[in-house]
């Protein structure tokens, strides 16, 4: 019985360790996606007004047809969170 309890305790500790390591990896991936998206956003936002216009979008070599799909609030510009949402959607559906 003592061995069983020891084995069960070890398994639960190891299991929690794997979950924590996996969660930490997921957090690192999320931060990396956010950082890369922010860097790309700054690069495309030529006039630095924190919004990507259709002209800036196409000047960056992006398909103009995708602009309206990404522009969730239909204000004619893409904010950081709209772009991040599109990046996450694309990563989940590839």
mmCIF file with all atom_site columns, N, CA and C in Angstrom, residues 34-81:
data_model
loop_
_atom_site.group_PDB
_atom_site.id
_atom_site.type_symbol
_atom_site.label_atom_id
_atom_site.label_alt_id
_atom_site.label_comp_id
_atom_site.label_asym_id
_atom_site.label_entity_id
_atom_site.label_seq_id
_atom_site.pdbx_PDB_ins_code
_atom_site.Cartn_x
_atom_site.Cartn_y
_atom_site.Cartn_z
_atom_site.occupancy
_atom_site.B_iso_or_equiv
_atom_site.pdbx_formal_charge
_atom_site.auth_seq_id
_atom_site.auth_comp_id
_atom_site.auth_asym_id
_atom_site.auth_atom_id
_atom_site.pdbx_PDB_model_num
ATOM 1   N N  . UNK A 1 34 ? 2.306   37.805 -30.107 1.00 0.00 ? 34 UNK A N  1
ATOM 2   C CA . UNK A 1 34 ? 1.934   39.204 -29.869 1.00 0.00 ? 34 UNK A CA 1
ATOM 3   C C  . UNK A 1 34 ? 3.079   40.148 -30.228 1.00 0.00 ? 34 UNK A C  1
ATOM 4   N N  . UNK A 1 35 ? 4.305   39.779 -29.873 1.00 0.00 ? 35 UNK A N  1
ATOM 5   C CA . UNK A 1 35 ? 5.457   40.632 -30.169 1.00 0.00 ? 35 UNK A CA 1
ATOM 6   C C  . UNK A 1 35 ? 5.711   40.721 -31.669 1.00 0.00 ? 35 UNK A C  1
ATOM 7   N N  . UNK A 1 36 ? 5.630   39.595 -32.359 1.00 0.00 ? 36 UNK A N  1
ATOM 8   C CA . UNK A 1 36 ? 5.846   39.605 -33.813 1.00 0.00 ? 36 UNK A CA 1
ATOM 9   C C  . UNK A 1 36 ? 4.749   40.379 -34.531 1.00 0.00 ? 36 UNK A C  1
ATOM 10  N N  . UNK A 1 37 ? 3.526   40.235 -34.055 1.00 0.00 ? 37 UNK A N  1
ATOM 11  C CA . UNK A 1 37 ? 2.416   40.979 -34.652 1.00 0.00 ? 37 UNK A CA 1
ATOM 12  C C  . UNK A 1 37 ? 2.604   42.474 -34.433 1.00 0.00 ? 37 UNK A C  1
ATOM 13  N N  . UNK A 1 38 ? 3.021   42.861 -33.243 1.00 0.00 ? 38 UNK A N  1
ATOM 14  C CA . UNK A 1 38 ? 3.252   44.282 -32.949 1.00 0.00 ? 38 UNK A CA 1
ATOM 15  C C  . UNK A 1 38 ? 4.364   44.844 -33.825 1.00 0.00 ? 38 UNK A C  1
ATOM 16  N N  . UNK A 1 39 ? 5.432   44.078 -34.011 1.00 0.00 ? 39 UNK A N  1
ATOM 17  C CA . UNK A 1 39 ? 6.540   44.537 -34.856 1.00 0.00 ? 39 UNK A CA 1
ATOM 18  C C  . UNK A 1 39 ? 6.091   44.687 -36.307 1.00 0.00 ? 39 UNK A C  1
ATOM 19  N N  . UNK A 1 40 ? 5.342   43.715 -36.803 1.00 0.00 ? 40 UNK A N  1
ATOM 20  C CA . UNK A 1 40 ? 4.843   43.795 -38.180 1.00 0.00 ? 40 UNK A CA 1
ATOM 21  C C  . UNK A 1 40 ? 3.861   44.948 -38.330 1.00 0.00 ? 40 UNK A C  1
ATOM 22  N N  . UNK A 1 41 ? 3.025   45.157 -37.320 1.00 0.00 ? 41 UNK A N  1
ATOM 23  C CA . UNK A 1 41 ? 2.059   46.256 -37.356 1.00 0.00 ? 41 UNK A CA 1
ATOM 24  C C  . UNK A 1 41 ? 2.785   47.597 -37.456 1.00 0.00 ? 41 UNK A C  1
ATOM 25  N N  . UNK A 1 42 ? 3.806   47.787 -36.622 1.00 0.00 ? 42 UNK A N  1
ATOM 26  C CA . UNK A 1 42 ? 4.574   49.045 -36.660 1.00 0.00 ? 42 UNK A CA 1
ATOM 27  C C  . UNK A 1 42 ? 5.242   49.246 -38.011 1.00 0.00 ? 42 UNK A C  1
ATOM 28  N N  . UNK A 1 43 ? 5.703   48.168 -38.613 1.00 0.00 ? 43 UNK A N  1
ATOM 29  C CA . UNK A 1 43 ? 6.373   48.260 -39.906 1.00 0.00 ? 43 UNK A CA 1
ATOM 30  C C  . UNK A 1 43 ? 5.395   48.665 -41.016 1.00 0.00 ? 43 UNK A C  1
ATOM 31  N N  . UNK A 1 44 ? 4.185   48.149 -40.981 1.00 0.00 ? 44 UNK A N  1
ATOM 32  C CA . UNK A 1 44 ? 3.194   48.450 -42.018 1.00 0.00 ? 44 UNK A CA 1
ATOM 33  C C  . UNK A 1 44 ? 2.561   49.825 -41.798 1.00 0.00 ? 44 UNK A C  1
ATOM 34  N N  . UNK A 1 45 ? 2.408   50.242 -40.554 1.00 0.00 ? 45 UNK A N  1
ATOM 35  C CA . UNK A 1 45 ? 1.783   51.529 -40.224 1.00 0.00 ? 45 UNK A CA 1
ATOM 36  C C  . UNK A 1 45 ? 2.766   52.663 -40.513 1.00 0.00 ? 45 UNK A C  1
ATOM 37  N N  . UNK A 1 46 ? 2.867   53.030 -41.780 1.00 0.00 ? 46 UNK A N  1
ATOM 38  C CA . UNK A 1 46 ? 3.881   53.985 -42.240 1.00 0.00 ? 46 UNK A CA 1
ATOM 39  C C  . UNK A 1 46 ? 3.736   55.365 -41.613 1.00 0.00 ? 46 UNK A C  1
ATOM 40  N N  . UNK A 1 47 ? 2.512   55.826 -41.403 1.00 0.00 ? 47 UNK A N  1
ATOM 41  C CA . UNK A 1 47 ? 2.325   57.172 -40.852 1.00 0.00 ? 47 UNK A CA 1
ATOM 42  C C  . UNK A 1 47 ? 2.257   57.196 -39.322 1.00 0.00 ? 47 UNK A C  1
ATOM 43  N N  . UNK A 1 48 ? 2.430   56.046 -38.696 1.00 0.00 ? 48 UNK A N  1
ATOM 44  C CA . UNK A 1 48 ? 2.498   55.907 -37.237 1.00 0.00 ? 48 UNK A CA 1
ATOM 45  C C  . UNK A 1 48 ? 1.273   56.465 -36.502 1.00 0.00 ? 48 UNK A C  1
ATOM 46  N N  . UNK A 1 49 ? 0.086   56.284 -37.093 1.00 0.00 ? 49 UNK A N  1
ATOM 47  C CA . UNK A 1 49 ? -1.132  56.764 -36.442 1.00 0.00 ? 49 UNK A CA 1
ATOM 48  C C  . UNK A 1 49 ? -1.884  55.648 -35.716 1.00 0.00 ? 49 UNK A C  1
ATOM 49  N N  . UNK A 1 50 ? -1.221  54.513 -35.539 1.00 0.00 ? 50 UNK A N  1
ATOM 50  C CA . UNK A 1 50 ? -1.767  53.340 -34.846 1.00 0.00 ? 50 UNK A CA 1
ATOM 51  C C  . UNK A 1 50 ? -2.965  52.726 -35.562 1.00 0.00 ? 50 UNK A C  1
ATOM 52  N N  . UNK A 1 51 ? -3.019  52.931 -36.856 1.00 0.00 ? 51 UNK A N  1
ATOM 53  C CA . UNK A 1 51 ? -4.071  52.344 -37.681 1.00 0.00 ? 51 UNK A CA 1
ATOM 54  C C  . UNK A 1 51 ? -3.496  52.097 -39.071 1.00 0.00 ? 51 UNK A C  1
ATOM 55  N N  . UNK A 1 52 ? -3.787  50.939 -39.622 1.00 0.00 ? 52 UNK A N  1
ATOM 56  C CA . UNK A 1 52 ? -3.305  50.613 -40.963 1.00 0.00 ? 52 UNK A CA 1
ATOM 57  C C  . UNK A 1 52 ? -4.417  50.928 -41.954 1.00 0.00 ? 52 UNK A C  1
ATOM 58  N N  . UNK A 1 53 ? -4.116  51.814 -42.881 1.00 0.00 ? 53 UNK A N  1
ATOM 59  C CA . UNK A 1 53 ? -5.089  52.203 -43.909 1.00 0.00 ? 53 UNK A CA 1
ATOM 60  C C  . UNK A 1 53 ? -5.072  51.175 -45.038 1.00 0.00 ? 53 UNK A C  1
ATOM 61  N N  . UNK A 1 54 ? -6.084  51.200 -45.895 1.00 0.00 ? 54 UNK A N  1
ATOM 62  C CA . UNK A 1 54 ? -6.066  50.295 -47.053 1.00 0.00 ? 54 UNK A CA 1
ATOM 63  C C  . UNK A 1 54 ? -4.824  50.506 -47.922 1.00 0.00 ? 54 UNK A C  1
ATOM 64  N N  . UNK A 1 55 ? -4.384  51.756 -48.063 1.00 0.00 ? 55 UNK A N  1
ATOM 65  C CA . UNK A 1 55 ? -3.191  52.040 -48.869 1.00 0.00 ? 55 UNK A CA 1
ATOM 66  C C  . UNK A 1 55 ? -1.943  51.430 -48.234 1.00 0.00 ? 55 UNK A C  1
ATOM 67  N N  . UNK A 1 56 ? -1.809  51.555 -46.920 1.00 0.00 ? 56 UNK A N  1
ATOM 68  C CA . UNK A 1 56 ? -0.657  50.961 -46.227 1.00 0.00 ? 56 UNK A CA 1
ATOM 69  C C  . UNK A 1 56 ? -0.707  49.439 -46.319 1.00 0.00 ? 56 UNK A C  1
ATOM 70  N N  . UNK A 1 57 ? -1.893  48.892 -46.230 1.00 0.00 ? 57 UNK A N  1
ATOM 71  C CA . UNK A 1 57 ? -2.088  47.445 -46.296 1.00 0.00 ? 57 UNK A CA 1
ATOM 72  C C  . UNK A 1 57 ? -1.619  46.898 -47.637 1.00 0.00 ? 57 UNK A C  1
ATOM 73  N N  . UNK A 1 58 ? -2.059  47.521 -48.729 1.00 0.00 ? 58 UNK A N  1
ATOM 74  C CA . UNK A 1 58 ? -1.665  47.039 -50.058 1.00 0.00 ? 58 UNK A CA 1
ATOM 75  C C  . UNK A 1 58 ? -0.210  47.374 -50.364 1.00 0.00 ? 58 UNK A C  1
ATOM 76  N N  . UNK A 1 59 ? 0.294   48.490 -49.830 1.00 0.00 ? 59 UNK A N  1
ATOM 77  C CA . UNK A 1 59 ? 1.707   48.832 -50.032 1.00 0.00 ? 59 UNK A CA 1
ATOM 78  C C  . UNK A 1 59 ? 2.623   47.798 -49.385 1.00 0.00 ? 59 UNK A C  1
ATOM 79  N N  . UNK A 1 60 ? 2.119   47.132 -48.354 1.00 0.00 ? 60 UNK A N  1
ATOM 80  C CA . UNK A 1 60 ? 2.893   46.087 -47.682 1.00 0.00 ? 60 UNK A CA 1
ATOM 81  C C  . UNK A 1 60 ? 2.800   44.753 -48.415 1.00 0.00 ? 60 UNK A C  1
ATOM 82  N N  . UNK A 1 61 ? 2.118   44.749 -49.559 1.00 0.00 ? 61 UNK A N  1
ATOM 83  C CA . UNK A 1 61 ? 2.024   43.529 -50.354 1.00 0.00 ? 61 UNK A CA 1
ATOM 84  C C  . UNK A 1 61 ? 0.888   42.615 -49.944 1.00 0.00 ? 61 UNK A C  1
ATOM 85  N N  . UNK A 1 62 ? -0.035  43.138 -49.156 1.00 0.00 ? 62 UNK A N  1
ATOM 86  C CA . UNK A 1 62 ? -1.171  42.329 -48.706 1.00 0.00 ? 62 UNK A CA 1
ATOM 87  C C  . UNK A 1 62 ? -2.318  42.438 -49.702 1.00 0.00 ? 62 UNK A C  1
ATOM 88  N N  . UNK A 1 63 ? -3.127  41.409 -49.755 1.00 0.00 ? 63 UNK A N  1
ATOM 89  C CA . UNK A 1 63 ? -4.266  41.353 -50.667 1.00 0.00 ? 63 UNK A CA 1
ATOM 90  C C  . UNK A 1 63 ? -5.363  42.307 -50.185 1.00 0.00 ? 63 UNK A C  1
ATOM 91  N N  . UNK A 1 64 ? -5.755  43.247 -51.027 1.00 0.00 ? 64 UNK A N  1
ATOM 92  C CA . UNK A 1 64 ? -6.759  44.252 -50.659 1.00 0.00 ? 64 UNK A CA 1
ATOM 93  C C  . UNK A 1 64 ? -8.088  43.621 -50.265 1.00 0.00 ? 64 UNK A C  1
ATOM 94  N N  . UNK A 1 65 ? -8.405  42.462 -50.817 1.00 0.00 ? 65 UNK A N  1
ATOM 95  C CA . UNK A 1 65 ? -9.666  41.790 -50.493 1.00 0.00 ? 65 UNK A CA 1
ATOM 96  C C  . UNK A 1 65 ? -9.716  41.355 -49.030 1.00 0.00 ? 65 UNK A C  1
ATOM 97  N N  . UNK A 1 66 ? -8.560  41.098 -48.439 1.00 0.00 ? 66 UNK A N  1
ATOM 98  C CA . UNK A 1 66 ? -8.522  40.663 -47.043 1.00 0.00 ? 66 UNK A CA 1
ATOM 99  C C  . UNK A 1 66 ? -8.749  41.809 -46.063 1.00 0.00 ? 66 UNK A C  1
ATOM 100 N N  . UNK A 1 67 ? -8.535  43.040 -46.520 1.00 0.00 ? 67 UNK A N  1
ATOM 101 C CA . UNK A 1 67 ? -8.635  44.193 -45.625 1.00 0.00 ? 67 UNK A CA 1
ATOM 102 C C  . UNK A 1 67 ? -10.003 44.267 -44.957 1.00 0.00 ? 67 UNK A C  1
ATOM 103 N N  . UNK A 1 68 ? -11.059 44.184 -45.744 1.00 0.00 ? 68 UNK A N  1
ATOM 104 C CA . UNK A 1 68 ? -12.413 44.298 -45.193 1.00 0.00 ? 68 UNK A CA 1
ATOM 105 C C  . UNK A 1 68 ? -12.744 43.158 -44.234 1.00 0.00 ? 68 UNK A C  1
ATOM 106 N N  . UNK A 1 69 ? -12.208 41.982 -44.497 1.00 0.00 ? 69 UNK A N  1
ATOM 107 C CA . UNK A 1 69 ? -12.454 40.847 -43.608 1.00 0.00 ? 69 UNK A CA 1
ATOM 108 C C  . UNK A 1 69 ? -11.781 41.046 -42.254 1.00 0.00 ? 69 UNK A C  1
ATOM 109 N N  . UNK A 1 70 ? -10.642 41.703 -42.244 1.00 0.00 ? 70 UNK A N  1
ATOM 110 C CA . UNK A 1 70 ? -9.907  41.939 -41.002 1.00 0.00 ? 70 UNK A CA 1
ATOM 111 C C  . UNK A 1 70 ? -10.481 43.129 -40.237 1.00 0.00 ? 70 UNK A C  1
ATOM 112 N N  . UNK A 1 71 ? -11.029 44.106 -40.956 1.00 0.00 ? 71 UNK A N  1
ATOM 113 C CA . UNK A 1 71 ? -11.567 45.326 -40.340 1.00 0.00 ? 71 UNK A CA 1
ATOM 114 C C  . UNK A 1 71 ? -12.881 45.011 -39.622 1.00 0.00 ? 71 UNK A C  1
ATOM 115 N N  . UNK A 1 72 ? -12.779 44.501 -38.410 1.00 0.00 ? 72 UNK A N  1
ATOM 116 C CA . UNK A 1 72 ? -13.943 44.008 -37.668 1.00 0.00 ? 72 UNK A CA 1
ATOM 117 C C  . UNK A 1 72 ? -14.949 45.098 -37.316 1.00 0.00 ? 72 UNK A C  1
ATOM 118 N N  . UNK A 1 73 ? -14.484 46.315 -37.049 1.00 0.00 ? 73 UNK A N  1
ATOM 119 C CA . UNK A 1 73 ? -15.413 47.379 -36.652 1.00 0.00 ? 73 UNK A CA 1
ATOM 120 C C  . UNK A 1 73 ? -15.789 48.305 -37.809 1.00 0.00 ? 73 UNK A C  1
ATOM 121 N N  . UNK A 1 74 ? -15.370 47.963 -39.012 1.00 0.00 ? 74 UNK A N  1
ATOM 122 C CA . UNK A 1 74 ? -15.721 48.704 -40.239 1.00 0.00 ? 74 UNK A CA 1
ATOM 123 C C  . UNK A 1 74 ? -15.430 50.201 -40.158 1.00 0.00 ? 74 UNK A C  1
ATOM 124 N N  . UNK A 1 75 ? -14.305 50.551 -39.547 1.00 0.00 ? 75 UNK A N  1
ATOM 125 C CA . UNK A 1 75 ? -13.953 51.972 -39.462 1.00 0.00 ? 75 UNK A CA 1
ATOM 126 C C  . UNK A 1 75 ? -13.005 52.408 -40.572 1.00 0.00 ? 75 UNK A C  1
ATOM 127 N N  . UNK A 1 76 ? -12.663 51.494 -41.466 1.00 0.00 ? 76 UNK A N  1
ATOM 128 C CA . UNK A 1 76 ? -11.786 51.832 -42.583 1.00 0.00 ? 76 UNK A CA 1
ATOM 129 C C  . UNK A 1 76 ? -10.311 51.753 -42.264 1.00 0.00 ? 76 UNK A C  1
ATOM 130 N N  . UNK A 1 77 ? -9.975  51.295 -41.077 1.00 0.00 ? 77 UNK A N  1
ATOM 131 C CA . UNK A 1 77 ? -8.578  51.127 -40.685 1.00 0.00 ? 77 UNK A CA 1
ATOM 132 C C  . UNK A 1 77 ? -8.437  49.882 -39.833 1.00 0.00 ? 77 UNK A C  1
ATOM 133 N N  . UNK A 1 78 ? -7.225  49.379 -39.768 1.00 0.00 ? 78 UNK A N  1
ATOM 134 C CA . UNK A 1 78 ? -6.968  48.188 -38.967 1.00 0.00 ? 78 UNK A CA 1
ATOM 135 C C  . UNK A 1 78 ? -6.173  48.572 -37.734 1.00 0.00 ? 78 UNK A C  1
ATOM 136 N N  . UNK A 1 79 ? -6.743  48.302 -36.571 1.00 0.00 ? 79 UNK A N  1
ATOM 137 C CA . UNK A 1 79 ? -6.029  48.499 -35.322 1.00 0.00 ? 79 UNK A CA 1
ATOM 138 C C  . UNK A 1 79 ? -5.217  47.260 -34.990 1.00 0.00 ? 79 UNK A C  1
ATOM 139 N N  . UNK A 1 80 ? -4.342  47.397 -33.986 1.00 0.00 ? 80 UNK A N  1
ATOM 140 C CA . UNK A 1 80 ? -3.480  46.281 -33.595 1.00 0.00 ? 80 UNK A CA 1
ATOM 141 C C  . UNK A 1 80 ? -4.298  45.039 -33.241 1.00 0.00 ? 80 UNK A C  1
ATOM 142 N N  . UNK A 1 81 ? -5.357  45.210 -32.453 1.00 0.00 ? 81 UNK A N  1
ATOM 143 C CA . UNK A 1 81 ? -6.112  44.041 -32.004 1.00 0.00 ? 81 UNK A CA 1
ATOM 144 C C  . UNK A 1 81 ? -6.887  43.375 -33.138 1.00 0.00 ? 81 UNK A C  1
#
